[in-house]
């Protein structure tokens, strides 16, 4: 029987050659090598290398989930400059759902295959802690088979501030888990580097706080994701530093399921206005999106999935990203509001048929999964 030849990656960049050898030998690359990946002009070789790594890790499968986005409120006083979603009380476009509004919202968007409710919202200054527990418990009991994947680490941090006496991260997460929480989304990470975070998310949970929330979640066996907001005022070193901190935590806990780069949406937010005044308000380019995903796939050698988030980089670009290290395209989503508040040009949701076609046409096998990556249906 013929033995399949090992994959090759041919590069015209001499700086890339030793890294290719190392990665193909299954070895971890260091920070300087990660920067070489970011800086290489041989982007086709970089993408091919990421594709080989992806193939070794997950084979031909590409995953998606029937997910509903829920933001129970957009009331928020944190003032992140990249955000077009937050509103103050009394402003146009503000919403603030009571529990009955939440049930009605999910009823409206319910679908027989709905698997995941993904919740991210504002830091509401007045809602009481019990409301959040009732929300998770109510969704879990009312919508059978639906897994609640809720609140970013930034919101978990906020919850510790509204409780009296003040609960710890562990106590907040334990109570949410008891109420039915199954997983946590990766939002609120932005960029960890202090000089950037101070500029775009000054009053938000610190980088150390974000990582500590996720460490605690993992210790409590709550799997989580991690995101990175890129394409604004950060440098490439800041992106790699961000991934490096996630890789280190994952070495300790193994609790991250996926990493999701979030392409900055430059409309209707204060950062966009600031960049506009400097003549620098730009959307990420297709090349940067793919390069960034490929670097993530290679550098984050201990994270199972890299997600191409079609809401922010378009379905077309997401399809291409399946050849650049991506193994997950998120899902149906239905009613995305955070990116769209900042000008995302995509639809607010996609159908299963559309996602299956997108994946199949890229030569991959679509797999419908649940929030924890258990396979529900393979479209072979
Ligand atoms: O926390 C806000 C970011 C996040 C903008 O875990 C922006 O599976 C770009 O976390 N441009 C919410 N990004 C989205 C999120 C997410 C998305 C997909 C999958 C998962 C997951 C999580 O969006 C926020 C913030 O980091 N964000 N404003 C903007 N203008």
Tab-separated table of C-alpha atoms and ligand atoms in Angstrom:
chain	number	residue	atom	x	y	z
A	1	UNK	CA	0.000	0.000	0.000
A	2	UNK	CA	1.319	3.459	-0.907
A	3	UNK	CA	2.163	5.627	2.105
A	4	UNK	CA	0.922	9.240	1.866
A	5	UNK	CA	3.776	11.708	1.521
A	6	UNK	CA	4.146	14.098	4.483
A	7	UNK	CA	2.757	17.575	3.739
A	8	UNK	CA	5.200	20.055	2.301
A	9	UNK	CA	5.166	23.815	2.524
A	10	UNK	CA	7.397	25.534	0.019
A	11	UNK	CA	8.439	29.070	0.868
A	12	UNK	CA	10.379	31.790	-0.920
A	13	UNK	CA	11.094	33.547	2.400
A	14	UNK	CA	14.345	32.262	3.970
A	15	UNK	CA	13.205	33.555	7.380
A	16	UNK	CA	10.162	31.315	7.175
A	17	UNK	CA	12.027	28.102	6.336
A	18	UNK	CA	13.194	27.130	9.855
A	19	UNK	CA	9.742	27.935	11.231
A	20	UNK	CA	8.083	25.732	8.635
A	21	UNK	CA	10.433	22.881	9.605
A	22	UNK	CA	9.710	23.398	13.284
A	23	UNK	CA	5.935	23.532	12.866
A	24	UNK	CA	5.878	20.494	10.582
A	25	UNK	CA	7.926	18.656	13.222
A	26	UNK	CA	5.168	19.478	15.719
A	27	UNK	CA	7.274	21.912	17.761
A	28	UNK	CA	6.045	25.089	19.410
A	29	UNK	CA	7.215	28.425	18.006
A	30	UNK	CA	8.343	31.330	20.176
A	31	UNK	CA	7.430	35.011	20.166
A	32	UNK	CA	10.141	36.087	17.700
A	33	UNK	CA	9.091	33.323	15.313
A	34	UNK	CA	5.470	34.402	15.666
A	35	UNK	CA	6.503	37.909	14.626
A	36	UNK	CA	8.271	36.454	11.597
A	37	UNK	CA	4.973	34.847	10.624
A	38	UNK	CA	3.224	38.210	10.901
A	39	UNK	CA	5.926	39.969	8.865
A	40	UNK	CA	6.553	37.480	6.090
A	41	UNK	CA	5.692	38.588	2.576
A	42	UNK	CA	5.193	34.969	1.613
A	43	UNK	CA	1.592	34.960	2.758
A	44	UNK	CA	0.614	31.964	0.585
A	45	UNK	CA	3.203	29.842	2.440
A	46	UNK	CA	1.925	31.125	5.785
A	47	UNK	CA	-1.666	30.205	4.893
A	48	UNK	CA	-0.595	26.790	3.614
A	49	UNK	CA	1.300	26.113	6.850
A	50	UNK	CA	-1.746	27.049	8.899
A	51	UNK	CA	-3.860	24.798	6.697
A	52	UNK	CA	-1.542	21.841	7.332
A	53	UNK	CA	-1.725	22.483	11.084
A	54	UNK	CA	-5.524	22.667	10.893
A	55	UNK	CA	-5.722	19.433	8.892
A	56	UNK	CA	-3.571	17.622	11.465
A	57	UNK	CA	-5.661	18.909	14.332
A	58	UNK	CA	-9.222	18.458	13.092
A	59	UNK	CA	-9.034	16.770	9.677
A	60	UNK	CA	-11.500	17.796	6.974
A	61	UNK	CA	-14.334	18.868	9.284
A	62	UNK	CA	-15.515	22.468	9.678
A	63	UNK	CA	-17.945	23.212	12.481
A	64	UNK	CA	-20.980	25.426	12.968
A	65	UNK	CA	-23.727	25.748	15.569
A	66	UNK	CA	-27.374	26.784	15.665
A	67	UNK	CA	-26.889	29.780	17.877
A	68	UNK	CA	-29.081	32.662	18.923
A	69	UNK	CA	-27.470	35.891	20.031
A	70	UNK	CA	-29.134	37.511	23.015
A	71	UNK	CA	-28.213	40.866	24.496
A	72	UNK	CA	-30.703	41.432	27.286
A	73	UNK	CA	-29.673	45.074	27.438
A	74	UNK	CA	-27.437	47.587	25.726
A	75	UNK	CA	-27.356	49.821	28.800
A	76	UNK	CA	-23.687	50.298	29.612
A	77	UNK	CA	-21.597	53.003	31.254
A	78	UNK	CA	-18.126	51.528	30.693
A	79	UNK	CA	-17.352	53.748	27.719
A	80	UNK	CA	-15.147	51.509	25.534
A	81	UNK	CA	-14.216	53.714	22.606
A	82	UNK	CA	-14.582	50.986	19.939
A	83	UNK	CA	-18.176	50.259	20.940
A	84	UNK	CA	-21.223	51.463	19.012
A	85	UNK	CA	-23.594	49.207	20.930
A	86	UNK	CA	-23.742	50.816	24.390
A	87	UNK	CA	-26.491	53.269	25.374
A	88	UNK	CA	-27.260	55.230	28.509
A	89	UNK	CA	-30.686	55.339	30.121
A	90	UNK	CA	-33.061	57.525	28.102
A	91	UNK	CA	-30.956	57.528	24.923
A	92	UNK	CA	-32.417	56.631	21.532
A	93	UNK	CA	-32.155	52.950	20.736
A	94	UNK	CA	-31.796	51.763	24.325
A	95	UNK	CA	-33.342	48.441	25.399
A	96	UNK	CA	-33.477	46.703	28.736
A	97	UNK	CA	-35.373	43.412	28.846
A	98	UNK	CA	-37.243	42.138	31.867
A	99	UNK	CA	-37.322	38.356	32.130
A	100	UNK	CA	-40.662	38.142	30.295
A	101	UNK	CA	-39.153	40.140	27.429
A	102	UNK	CA	-36.265	37.645	27.307
A	103	UNK	CA	-38.611	34.651	27.092
A	104	UNK	CA	-40.638	36.412	24.353
A	105	UNK	CA	-37.436	37.228	22.434
A	106	UNK	CA	-36.285	33.611	22.486
A	107	UNK	CA	-39.801	32.400	21.574
A	108	UNK	CA	-39.706	34.688	18.538
A	109	UNK	CA	-36.359	33.379	17.317
A	110	UNK	CA	-36.725	29.774	18.415
A	111	UNK	CA	-35.943	27.011	15.941
A	112	UNK	CA	-36.241	23.217	16.468
A	113	UNK	CA	-32.463	22.812	16.067
A	114	UNK	CA	-31.534	25.747	18.289
A	115	UNK	CA	-28.658	24.535	20.453
A	116	UNK	CA	-26.898	27.528	21.908
A	117	UNK	CA	-28.007	30.849	23.331
A	118	UNK	CA	-24.975	33.122	23.338
A	119	UNK	CA	-25.414	36.082	25.684
A	120	UNK	CA	-23.305	39.234	25.763
A	121	UNK	CA	-24.592	42.632	26.761
A	122	UNK	CA	-23.855	45.870	28.609
A	123	UNK	CA	-22.753	46.452	32.196
A	124	UNK	CA	-26.146	47.505	33.544
A	125	UNK	CA	-25.684	49.570	36.713
A	126	UNK	CA	-29.041	48.747	38.330
A	127	UNK	CA	-30.035	45.141	37.623
A	128	UNK	CA	-29.703	42.897	40.633
A	129	UNK	CA	-27.668	39.717	40.738
A	130	UNK	CA	-30.742	37.488	41.158
A	131	UNK	CA	-32.019	38.639	37.727
A	132	UNK	CA	-29.010	37.035	35.991
A	133	UNK	CA	-29.416	33.760	37.862
A	134	UNK	CA	-33.141	33.711	37.033
A	135	UNK	CA	-32.325	34.437	33.409
A	136	UNK	CA	-29.965	31.459	33.050
A	137	UNK	CA	-32.233	29.188	35.057
A	138	UNK	CA	-35.344	30.289	33.110
A	139	UNK	CA	-33.745	29.816	29.689
A	140	UNK	CA	-32.440	26.388	30.694
A	141	UNK	CA	-35.775	25.155	31.974
A	142	UNK	CA	-38.018	26.752	29.326
A	143	UNK	CA	-36.047	25.855	26.206
A	144	UNK	CA	-35.207	22.195	26.437
A	145	UNK	CA	-31.953	21.112	24.857
A	146	UNK	CA	-30.647	24.665	24.615
A	147	UNK	CA	-27.245	25.376	26.168
A	148	UNK	CA	-26.679	28.772	27.719
A	149	UNK	CA	-23.267	30.234	26.848
A	150	UNK	CA	-23.230	33.412	28.812
A	151	UNK	CA	-21.532	36.525	29.668
A	152	UNK	CA	-18.130	37.758	28.859
A	153	UNK	CA	-15.443	37.931	31.516
A	154	UNK	CA	-16.005	41.692	31.572
A	155	UNK	CA	-19.604	41.114	32.638
A	156	UNK	CA	-18.622	38.464	35.189
A	157	UNK	CA	-16.287	41.074	36.660
A	158	UNK	CA	-19.174	43.575	36.688
A	159	UNK	CA	-21.379	41.059	38.542
A	160	UNK	CA	-18.852	40.880	41.367
A	161	UNK	CA	-19.262	44.639	41.745
A	162	UNK	CA	-23.082	44.643	41.971
A	163	UNK	CA	-23.313	41.929	44.633
A	164	UNK	CA	-23.516	42.796	48.359
A	165	UNK	CA	-21.502	41.452	50.028
A	166	UNK	CA	-19.223	41.390	47.018
A	167	UNK	CA	-18.954	37.898	45.529
A	168	UNK	CA	-15.704	36.559	44.106
A	169	UNK	CA	-15.286	35.400	40.497
A	170	UNK	CA	-15.492	31.838	41.779
A	171	UNK	CA	-18.744	32.469	43.631
A	172	UNK	CA	-20.367	34.270	40.684
A	173	UNK	CA	-19.380	31.521	38.267
A	174	UNK	CA	-20.381	28.723	40.650
A	175	UNK	CA	-23.841	30.223	41.112
A	176	UNK	CA	-24.258	30.682	37.357
A	177	UNK	CA	-23.161	27.103	36.778
A	178	UNK	CA	-25.650	25.892	39.330
A	179	UNK	CA	-28.351	27.883	37.508
A	180	UNK	CA	-27.501	26.042	34.265
A	181	UNK	CA	-24.622	27.894	32.613
A	182	UNK	CA	-22.791	25.559	30.210
A	183	UNK	CA	-20.051	27.712	28.662
A	184	UNK	CA	-18.770	31.258	28.356
A	185	UNK	CA	-18.150	33.363	25.253
A	186	UNK	CA	-14.771	34.947	24.682
A	187	UNK	CA	-15.682	38.620	24.452
A	188	UNK	CA	-14.318	41.506	26.458
A	189	UNK	CA	-10.688	40.498	25.886
A	190	UNK	CA	-10.069	43.299	23.348
A	191	UNK	CA	-6.261	43.686	23.446
A	192	UNK	CA	-4.462	42.838	26.672
A	193	UNK	CA	-1.463	45.171	26.188
A	194	UNK	CA	-1.878	47.905	28.785
A	195	UNK	CA	-1.030	50.893	26.534
A	196	UNK	CA	-3.746	49.889	24.036
A	197	UNK	CA	-6.297	48.808	26.626
A	198	UNK	CA	-5.936	52.161	28.404
A	199	UNK	CA	-6.786	53.883	25.138
A	200	UNK	CA	-9.777	51.801	24.011
A	201	UNK	CA	-11.198	50.140	27.144
A	202	UNK	CA	-9.958	52.154	30.083
A	203	UNK	CA	-12.754	51.311	32.537
A	204	UNK	CA	-13.206	47.675	31.580
A	205	UNK	CA	-11.921	44.613	33.425
A	206	UNK	CA	-8.115	44.547	33.240
A	207	UNK	CA	-6.223	41.965	31.192
A	208	UNK	CA	-5.268	40.182	34.423
A	209	UNK	CA	-8.911	40.226	35.537
A	210	UNK	CA	-10.102	38.808	32.197
A	211	UNK	CA	-7.564	35.983	32.393
A	212	UNK	CA	-8.391	35.291	36.034
A	213	UNK	CA	-12.118	34.973	35.248
A	214	UNK	CA	-11.326	32.439	32.528
A	215	UNK	CA	-8.863	30.572	34.750
A	216	UNK	CA	-11.559	30.308	37.400
A	217	UNK	CA	-14.177	29.193	34.866
A	218	UNK	CA	-11.849	26.457	33.645
A	219	UNK	CA	-11.176	25.314	37.203
A	220	UNK	CA	-14.945	25.020	37.651
A	221	UNK	CA	-15.133	23.027	34.397
A	222	UNK	CA	-16.906	25.755	32.494
A	223	UNK	CA	-15.320	25.782	29.016
A	224	UNK	CA	-14.782	29.187	27.438
A	225	UNK	CA	-13.641	30.936	24.283
A	226	UNK	CA	-11.176	33.757	23.801
A	227	UNK	CA	-11.402	36.709	21.423
A	228	UNK	CA	-9.045	39.440	20.252
A	229	UNK	CA	-10.224	42.758	18.823
A	230	UNK	CA	-7.780	43.761	16.066
A	231	UNK	CA	-7.427	46.287	13.286
A	232	UNK	CA	-7.590	49.542	15.277
A	233	UNK	CA	-4.625	51.114	17.123
A	234	UNK	CA	-2.740	48.005	18.178
A	235	UNK	CA	0.627	46.903	16.759
A	236	UNK	CA	1.320	43.396	15.492
A	237	UNK	CA	3.395	42.797	18.652
A	238	UNK	CA	0.298	43.565	20.735
A	239	UNK	CA	-1.681	40.941	18.847
A	240	UNK	CA	0.975	38.309	19.413
A	241	UNK	CA	1.356	39.301	23.055
A	242	UNK	CA	-2.413	38.780	23.377
A	243	UNK	CA	-2.204	35.305	21.862
A	244	UNK	CA	0.826	34.525	24.009
A	245	UNK	CA	-1.116	35.202	27.210
A	246	UNK	CA	-3.936	32.964	26.005
A	247	UNK	CA	-1.492	30.198	25.091
A	248	UNK	CA	0.092	30.372	28.559
A	249	UNK	CA	-3.255	30.148	30.325
A	250	UNK	CA	-4.329	27.289	28.093
A	251	UNK	CA	-1.144	25.392	29.061
A	252	UNK	CA	-2.342	25.615	32.662
A	253	UNK	CA	-6.049	24.916	32.285
A	254	UNK	CA	-6.925	23.464	28.848
A	255	UNK	CA	-10.327	25.149	29.116
A	256	UNK	CA	-10.424	27.222	25.908
A	257	UNK	CA	-12.461	25.709	23.100
A	258	UNK	CA	-11.806	28.288	20.435
A	259	UNK	CA	-10.045	31.539	19.615
A	260	UNK	CA	-11.901	34.198	17.648
A	261	UNK	CA	-10.175	37.240	16.147
A	262	UNK	CA	-12.741	40.071	15.926
A	263	UNK	CA	-12.111	42.509	13.080
A	264	UNK	CA	-12.744	46.064	14.302
A	265	UNK	CA	-15.929	47.539	12.786
A	266	UNK	CA	-15.148	51.218	12.316
A	267	UNK	CA	-18.542	52.966	12.342
A	268	UNK	CA	-20.688	54.798	14.891
A	269	UNK	CA	-18.213	54.608	17.737
A	270	UNK	CA	-15.890	57.178	19.347
A	271	UNK	CA	-12.699	55.399	18.230
A	272	UNK	CA	-13.904	55.540	14.621
A	273	UNK	CA	-14.428	59.310	14.978
A	274	UNK	CA	-10.957	59.715	16.518
A	275	UNK	CA	-9.349	57.690	13.723
A	276	UNK	CA	-11.388	59.573	11.111
A	277	UNK	CA	-9.983	62.864	12.368
A	278	UNK	CA	-6.476	61.443	11.849
A	279	UNK	CA	-7.394	60.078	8.407
A	280	UNK	CA	-6.938	56.527	9.721
A	281	UNK	CA	-10.450	55.117	9.914
A	282	UNK	CA	-10.104	51.899	7.928
A	283	UNK	CA	-11.577	48.433	7.947
A	284	UNK	CA	-9.195	45.469	8.156
A	285	UNK	CA	-8.152	44.137	4.759
A	286	UNK	CA	-8.853	40.643	3.520
A	287	UNK	CA	-5.155	39.842	3.597
A	288	UNK	CA	-4.768	40.969	7.194
A	289	UNK	CA	-7.812	38.933	8.280
A	290	UNK	CA	-6.409	35.752	6.724
A	291	UNK	CA	-2.857	36.368	7.932
A	292	UNK	CA	-4.113	36.974	11.446
A	293	UNK	CA	-6.154	33.761	11.486
A	294	UNK	CA	-3.205	31.789	10.112
A	295	UNK	CA	-0.824	33.150	12.759
A	296	UNK	CA	-3.405	32.313	15.436
A	297	UNK	CA	-3.700	28.742	14.185
A	298	UNK	CA	0.061	28.222	14.242
A	299	UNK	CA	0.892	30.131	17.434
A	300	UNK	CA	-2.032	28.807	19.497
A	301	UNK	CA	-0.943	25.213	19.165
A	302	UNK	CA	-2.949	24.227	22.247
A	303	UNK	CA	-6.339	25.717	21.292
A	304	UNK	CA	-8.600	23.240	19.473
A	305	UNK	CA	-10.467	25.648	17.164
A	306	UNK	CA	-9.844	28.918	15.372
A	307	UNK	CA	-13.061	30.646	14.365
A	308	UNK	CA	-13.655	32.710	11.276
A	309	UNK	CA	-16.374	35.084	12.416
A	310	UNK	CA	-18.403	35.703	9.266
A	311	UNK	CA	-20.412	38.496	10.903
A	312	UNK	CA	-17.279	40.679	11.013
A	313	UNK	CA	-15.210	39.443	8.053
A	314	UNK	CA	-18.078	38.489	5.689
A	315	UNK	CA	-19.156	34.988	4.625
A	316	UNK	CA	-16.944	35.176	1.515
A	317	UNK	CA	-13.825	35.883	3.538
A	318	UNK	CA	-14.825	33.227	6.072
A	319	UNK	CA	-15.019	30.689	3.281
A	320	UNK	CA	-11.462	31.573	2.237
A	321	UNK	CA	-10.349	31.407	5.864
A	322	UNK	CA	-11.165	27.685	5.835
A	323	UNK	CA	-7.920	27.373	3.834
A	324	UNK	CA	-6.013	29.526	6.347
A	325	UNK	CA	-6.325	27.515	9.540
A	326	UNK	CA	-9.983	28.060	10.433
A	327	UNK	CA	-12.013	25.061	11.621
A	328	UNK	CA	-15.192	26.776	12.822
A	329	UNK	CA	-17.488	29.382	11.254
A	330	UNK	CA	-19.593	30.102	14.372
A	331	UNK	CA	-23.177	29.642	13.302
A	332	UNK	CA	-26.617	30.808	12.336
A	333	UNK	CA	-26.573	33.614	14.953
A	334	UNK	CA	-29.949	35.078	13.828
A	335	UNK	CA	-29.914	38.502	15.479
A	336	UNK	CA	-26.395	39.891	15.881
A	337	UNK	CA	-26.423	43.410	17.305
A	338	UNK	CA	-22.953	44.283	18.636
A	339	UNK	CA	-21.020	44.333	15.352
A	340	UNK	CA	-24.004	45.755	13.498
A	341	UNK	CA	-24.188	48.684	15.884
A	342	UNK	CA	-20.684	49.546	14.627
A	343	UNK	CA	-21.533	49.217	10.957
A	344	UNK	CA	-21.119	45.507	10.101
A	345	UNK	CA	-22.390	45.101	6.543
A	346	UNK	CA	-23.289	41.423	6.819
A	347	UNK	CA	-26.727	39.970	7.480
A	348	UNK	CA	-27.677	39.492	11.149
A	349	UNK	CA	-27.910	35.714	10.644
A	350	UNK	CA	-27.486	32.877	8.123
A	351	UNK	CA	-29.450	29.713	7.483
A	352	UNK	CA	-28.087	26.219	7.953
A	353	UNK	CA	-28.317	25.632	4.191
A	354	UNK	CA	-26.177	28.686	3.527
A	355	UNK	CA	-23.535	27.627	6.056
A	356	UNK	CA	-23.442	24.066	4.751
A	357	UNK	CA	-22.971	25.339	1.197
A	358	UNK	CA	-20.259	27.771	2.275
A	359	UNK	CA	-18.313	24.954	3.948
A	360	UNK	CA	-18.890	22.299	1.269
A	361	UNK	CA	-17.824	24.625	-1.532
A	362	UNK	CA	-14.562	25.166	0.356
A	363	UNK	CA	-13.961	21.408	0.213
A	364	UNK	CA	-14.646	20.727	3.885
A	365	UNK	CA	-17.136	18.497	5.651
A	366	UNK	CA	-19.739	20.577	7.507
A	367	UNK	CA	-20.494	19.449	11.035
A	368	UNK	CA	-23.297	20.872	13.114
A	369	UNK	CA	-22.070	20.963	16.724
A	370	UNK	CA	-23.340	22.071	20.100
A	371	UNK	CA	-21.861	24.800	22.295
A	372	UNK	CA	-19.275	22.339	23.665
A	373	UNK	CA	-18.297	20.929	20.246
A	374	UNK	CA	-20.194	17.661	20.572
A	375	UNK	CA	-21.131	16.682	17.023
A	376	UNK	CA	-24.856	16.774	16.225
A	377	UNK	CA	-24.864	16.117	12.483
A	378	UNK	CA	-22.182	15.444	9.895
A	379	UNK	CA	-23.109	16.582	6.360
A	380	UNK	CA	-20.936	14.140	4.461
B	1	LIG	O1	-16.956	41.783	23.690
B	1	LIG	C1	-17.459	45.404	20.296
B	1	LIG	C2	-16.359	43.114	20.419
B	1	LIG	C3	-17.435	41.355	21.373
B	1	LIG	C4	-16.791	46.015	18.331
B	1	LIG	O2	-17.134	33.347	22.131
B	1	LIG	C5	-16.354	44.706	18.558
B	1	LIG	O3	-17.947	32.231	20.453
B	1	LIG	C6	-15.390	44.630	16.491
B	1	LIG	O4	-17.386	38.291	21.956
B	1	LIG	N1	-15.747	45.920	16.226
B	1	LIG	C7	-18.710	40.559	21.292
B	1	LIG	N2	-15.655	44.017	17.660
B	1	LIG	C8	-18.578	39.441	20.286
B	1	LIG	C9	-17.925	38.232	20.881
B	1	LIG	C10	-17.939	36.944	20.168
B	1	LIG	C11	-18.199	36.908	18.809
B	1	LIG	C12	-18.235	35.672	18.180
B	1	LIG	C13	-18.044	34.506	18.867
B	1	LIG	C14	-17.775	34.573	20.220
B	1	LIG	C15	-17.599	33.313	20.994
B	1	LIG	C16	-17.709	35.787	20.884
B	1	LIG	O5	-17.349	42.160	20.219
B	1	LIG	C17	-17.268	42.354	22.479
B	1	LIG	C18	-16.131	43.186	21.932
B	1	LIG	O6	-14.917	42.550	22.198
B	1	LIG	N3	-16.744	44.376	19.800
B	1	LIG	N4	-17.485	46.425	19.419
B	1	LIG	C19	-16.431	46.638	17.107
B	1	LIG	N5	-16.758	47.919	16.848
